[in-house]
Short mmCIF file of C-alpha atoms in Angstrom, two decimals:
data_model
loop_
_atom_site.label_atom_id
_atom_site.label_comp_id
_atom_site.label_asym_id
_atom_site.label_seq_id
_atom_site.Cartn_x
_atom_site.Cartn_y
_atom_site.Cartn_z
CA UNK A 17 -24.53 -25.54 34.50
CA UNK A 18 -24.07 -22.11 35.41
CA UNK A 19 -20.48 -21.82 34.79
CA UNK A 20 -21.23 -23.47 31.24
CA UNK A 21 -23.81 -21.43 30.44
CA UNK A 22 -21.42 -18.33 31.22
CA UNK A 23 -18.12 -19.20 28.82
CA UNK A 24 -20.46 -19.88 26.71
CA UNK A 25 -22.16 -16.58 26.35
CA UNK A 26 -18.19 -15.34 27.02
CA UNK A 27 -17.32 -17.07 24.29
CA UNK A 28 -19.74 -15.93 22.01
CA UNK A 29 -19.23 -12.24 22.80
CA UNK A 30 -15.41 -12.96 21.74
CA UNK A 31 -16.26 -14.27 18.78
CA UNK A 32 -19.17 -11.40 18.00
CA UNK A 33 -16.39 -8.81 18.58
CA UNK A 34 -13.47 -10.29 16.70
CA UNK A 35 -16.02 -10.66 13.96
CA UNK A 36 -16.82 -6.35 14.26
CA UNK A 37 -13.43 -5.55 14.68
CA UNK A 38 -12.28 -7.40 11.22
CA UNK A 39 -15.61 -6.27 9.50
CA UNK A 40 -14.24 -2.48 9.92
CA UNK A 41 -10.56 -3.93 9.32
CA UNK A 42 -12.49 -4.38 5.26
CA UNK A 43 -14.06 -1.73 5.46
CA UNK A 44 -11.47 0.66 5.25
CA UNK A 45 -9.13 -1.26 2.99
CA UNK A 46 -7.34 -0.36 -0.60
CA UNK A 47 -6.42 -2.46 -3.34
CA UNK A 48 -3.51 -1.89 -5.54
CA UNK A 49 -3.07 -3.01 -9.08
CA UNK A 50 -0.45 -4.40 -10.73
CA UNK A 51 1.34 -6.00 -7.64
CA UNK A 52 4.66 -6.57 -9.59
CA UNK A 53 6.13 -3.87 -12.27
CA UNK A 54 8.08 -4.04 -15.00
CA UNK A 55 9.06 -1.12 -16.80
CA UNK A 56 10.72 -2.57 -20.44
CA UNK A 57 13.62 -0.72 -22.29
CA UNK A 58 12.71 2.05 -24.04
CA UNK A 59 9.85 3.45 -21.23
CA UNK A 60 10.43 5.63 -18.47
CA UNK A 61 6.71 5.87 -17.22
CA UNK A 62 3.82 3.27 -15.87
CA UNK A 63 1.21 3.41 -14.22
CA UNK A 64 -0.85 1.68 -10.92
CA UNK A 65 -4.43 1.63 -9.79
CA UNK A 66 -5.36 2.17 -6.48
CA UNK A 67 -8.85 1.50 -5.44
CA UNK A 68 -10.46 2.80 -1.59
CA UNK A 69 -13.23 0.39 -0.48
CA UNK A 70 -14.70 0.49 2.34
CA UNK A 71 -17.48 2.53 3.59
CA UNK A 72 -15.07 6.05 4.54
CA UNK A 73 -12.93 8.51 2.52
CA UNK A 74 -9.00 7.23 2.61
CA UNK A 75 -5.89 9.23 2.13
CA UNK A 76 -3.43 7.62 0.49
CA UNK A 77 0.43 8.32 -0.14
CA UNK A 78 2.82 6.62 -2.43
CA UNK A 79 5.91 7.02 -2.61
CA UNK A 80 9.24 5.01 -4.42
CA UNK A 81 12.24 3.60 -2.67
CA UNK A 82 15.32 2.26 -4.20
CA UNK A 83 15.49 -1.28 -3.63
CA UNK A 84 17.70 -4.35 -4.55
CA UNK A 85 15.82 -7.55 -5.56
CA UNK A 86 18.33 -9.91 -3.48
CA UNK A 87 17.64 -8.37 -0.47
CA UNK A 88 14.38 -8.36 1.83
CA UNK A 89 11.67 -6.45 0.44
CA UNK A 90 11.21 -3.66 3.61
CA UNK A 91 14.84 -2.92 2.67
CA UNK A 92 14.92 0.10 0.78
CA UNK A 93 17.05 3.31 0.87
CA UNK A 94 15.86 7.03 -0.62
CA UNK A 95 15.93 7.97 -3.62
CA UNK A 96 15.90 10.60 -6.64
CA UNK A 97 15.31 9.33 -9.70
CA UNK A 98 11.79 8.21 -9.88
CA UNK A 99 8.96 10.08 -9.08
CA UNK A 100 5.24 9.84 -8.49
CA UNK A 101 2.14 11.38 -9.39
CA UNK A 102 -0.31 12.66 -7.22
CA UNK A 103 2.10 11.33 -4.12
CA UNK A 104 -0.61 12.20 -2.07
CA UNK A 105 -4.40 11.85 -2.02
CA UNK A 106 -8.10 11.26 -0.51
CA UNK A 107 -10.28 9.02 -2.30
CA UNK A 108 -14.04 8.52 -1.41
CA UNK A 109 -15.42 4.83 -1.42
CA UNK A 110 -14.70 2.61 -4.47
CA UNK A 111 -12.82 5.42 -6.12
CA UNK A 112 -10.04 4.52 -8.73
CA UNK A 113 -6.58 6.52 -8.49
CA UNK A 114 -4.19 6.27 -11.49
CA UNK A 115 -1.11 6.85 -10.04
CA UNK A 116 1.86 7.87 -12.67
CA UNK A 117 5.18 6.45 -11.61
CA UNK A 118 7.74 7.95 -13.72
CA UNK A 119 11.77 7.72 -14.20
CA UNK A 120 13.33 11.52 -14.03
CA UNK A 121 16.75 10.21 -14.16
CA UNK A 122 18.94 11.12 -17.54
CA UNK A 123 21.12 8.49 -17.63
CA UNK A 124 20.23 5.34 -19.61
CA UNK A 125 19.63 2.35 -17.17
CA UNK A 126 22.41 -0.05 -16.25
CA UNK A 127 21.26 -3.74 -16.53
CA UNK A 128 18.05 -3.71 -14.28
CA UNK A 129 17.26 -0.81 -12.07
CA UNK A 130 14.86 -2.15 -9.02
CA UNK A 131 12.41 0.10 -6.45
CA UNK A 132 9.63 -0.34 -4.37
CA UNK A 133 6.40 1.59 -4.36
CA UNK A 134 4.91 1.47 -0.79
CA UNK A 135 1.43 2.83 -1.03
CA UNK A 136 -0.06 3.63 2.78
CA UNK A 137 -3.69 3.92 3.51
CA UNK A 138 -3.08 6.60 6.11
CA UNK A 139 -5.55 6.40 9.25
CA UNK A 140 -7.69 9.06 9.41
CA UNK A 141 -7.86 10.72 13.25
CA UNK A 142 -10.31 12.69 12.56
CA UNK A 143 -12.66 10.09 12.73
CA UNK A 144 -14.36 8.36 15.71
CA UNK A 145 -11.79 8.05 18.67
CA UNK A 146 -13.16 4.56 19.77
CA UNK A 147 -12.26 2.85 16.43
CA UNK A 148 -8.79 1.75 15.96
CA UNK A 149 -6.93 3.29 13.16
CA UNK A 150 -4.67 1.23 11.24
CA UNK A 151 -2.22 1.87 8.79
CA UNK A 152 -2.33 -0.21 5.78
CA UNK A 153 0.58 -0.78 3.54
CA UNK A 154 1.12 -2.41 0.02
CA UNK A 155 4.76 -2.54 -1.65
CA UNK A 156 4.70 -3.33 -4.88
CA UNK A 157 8.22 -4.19 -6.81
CA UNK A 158 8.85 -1.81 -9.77
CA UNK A 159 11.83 -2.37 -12.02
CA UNK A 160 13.23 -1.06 -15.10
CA UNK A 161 15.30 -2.75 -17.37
CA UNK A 162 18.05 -2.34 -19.87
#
């Protein structure tokens, strides 16, 4: 009875601690909006919403990778000829960030022109020590076409 009684309570405490753990997981999250891009002839600019939730401030970054759509997305290569605006910031809880996302580039675009725009939720060390920090990562497809 004993040793029942004990994985029980064992159990419990697992399951009490997984539930903490992805409780401040949400709590520090972002949400990006659109998730897919597509930039039609004519435009060099769009925009994307990013949105802290959570209970802390969160610094975000966002920045734009060439990219070719028949390839895996987390293969990307630098790149010049799009740029972003802020490409770096802290947002307090359930603040909105327009984020400008424009092409500097002077020649016309070929066909389809494809990126990605990872945007990072950077973990904040300044925080408590005992919490873990992770980094949080959306990569959103952004193309432009002819």
């Amino acid at each position: 009875m004993i040793r029942f009684t004990t994985l029980r309570a064992g159990l419990i405490a697992a399951i009490l601690s997984i539930g903490a753990l992805s409780a401040q997981v949400m709590a520090d999250s972002i949400s990006v909006s659109p998730t897919n891009l597509i930039v039609p002839l004519g435009n060099q600019q769009t925009v994307l919403t990013v949105q802290a939730q959570g209970s802390a401030q969160s610094v975000i970054q966002v920045r734009v990778f060439r990219w070719d759509p028949s390839r895996p997305p987390n293969e990307f290569h630098e790149q010049t000829r799009v740029v972003v605006s802020p490409p770096i910031s802290r947002l307090n809880t359930r603040q909105e960030l327009t984020v400008r996302i424009v092409r500097v580039d002077s020649v016309p675009v070929q066909e389809k022109e494809c990126y990605r725009v990872l945007v990072d939720r950077l973990p904040d060390n300044s925080e408590n020590a005992q919490i873990i920090a992770l980094r949080i990562r959306h990569s959103v497809p952004l193309c432009f076409m002819d």
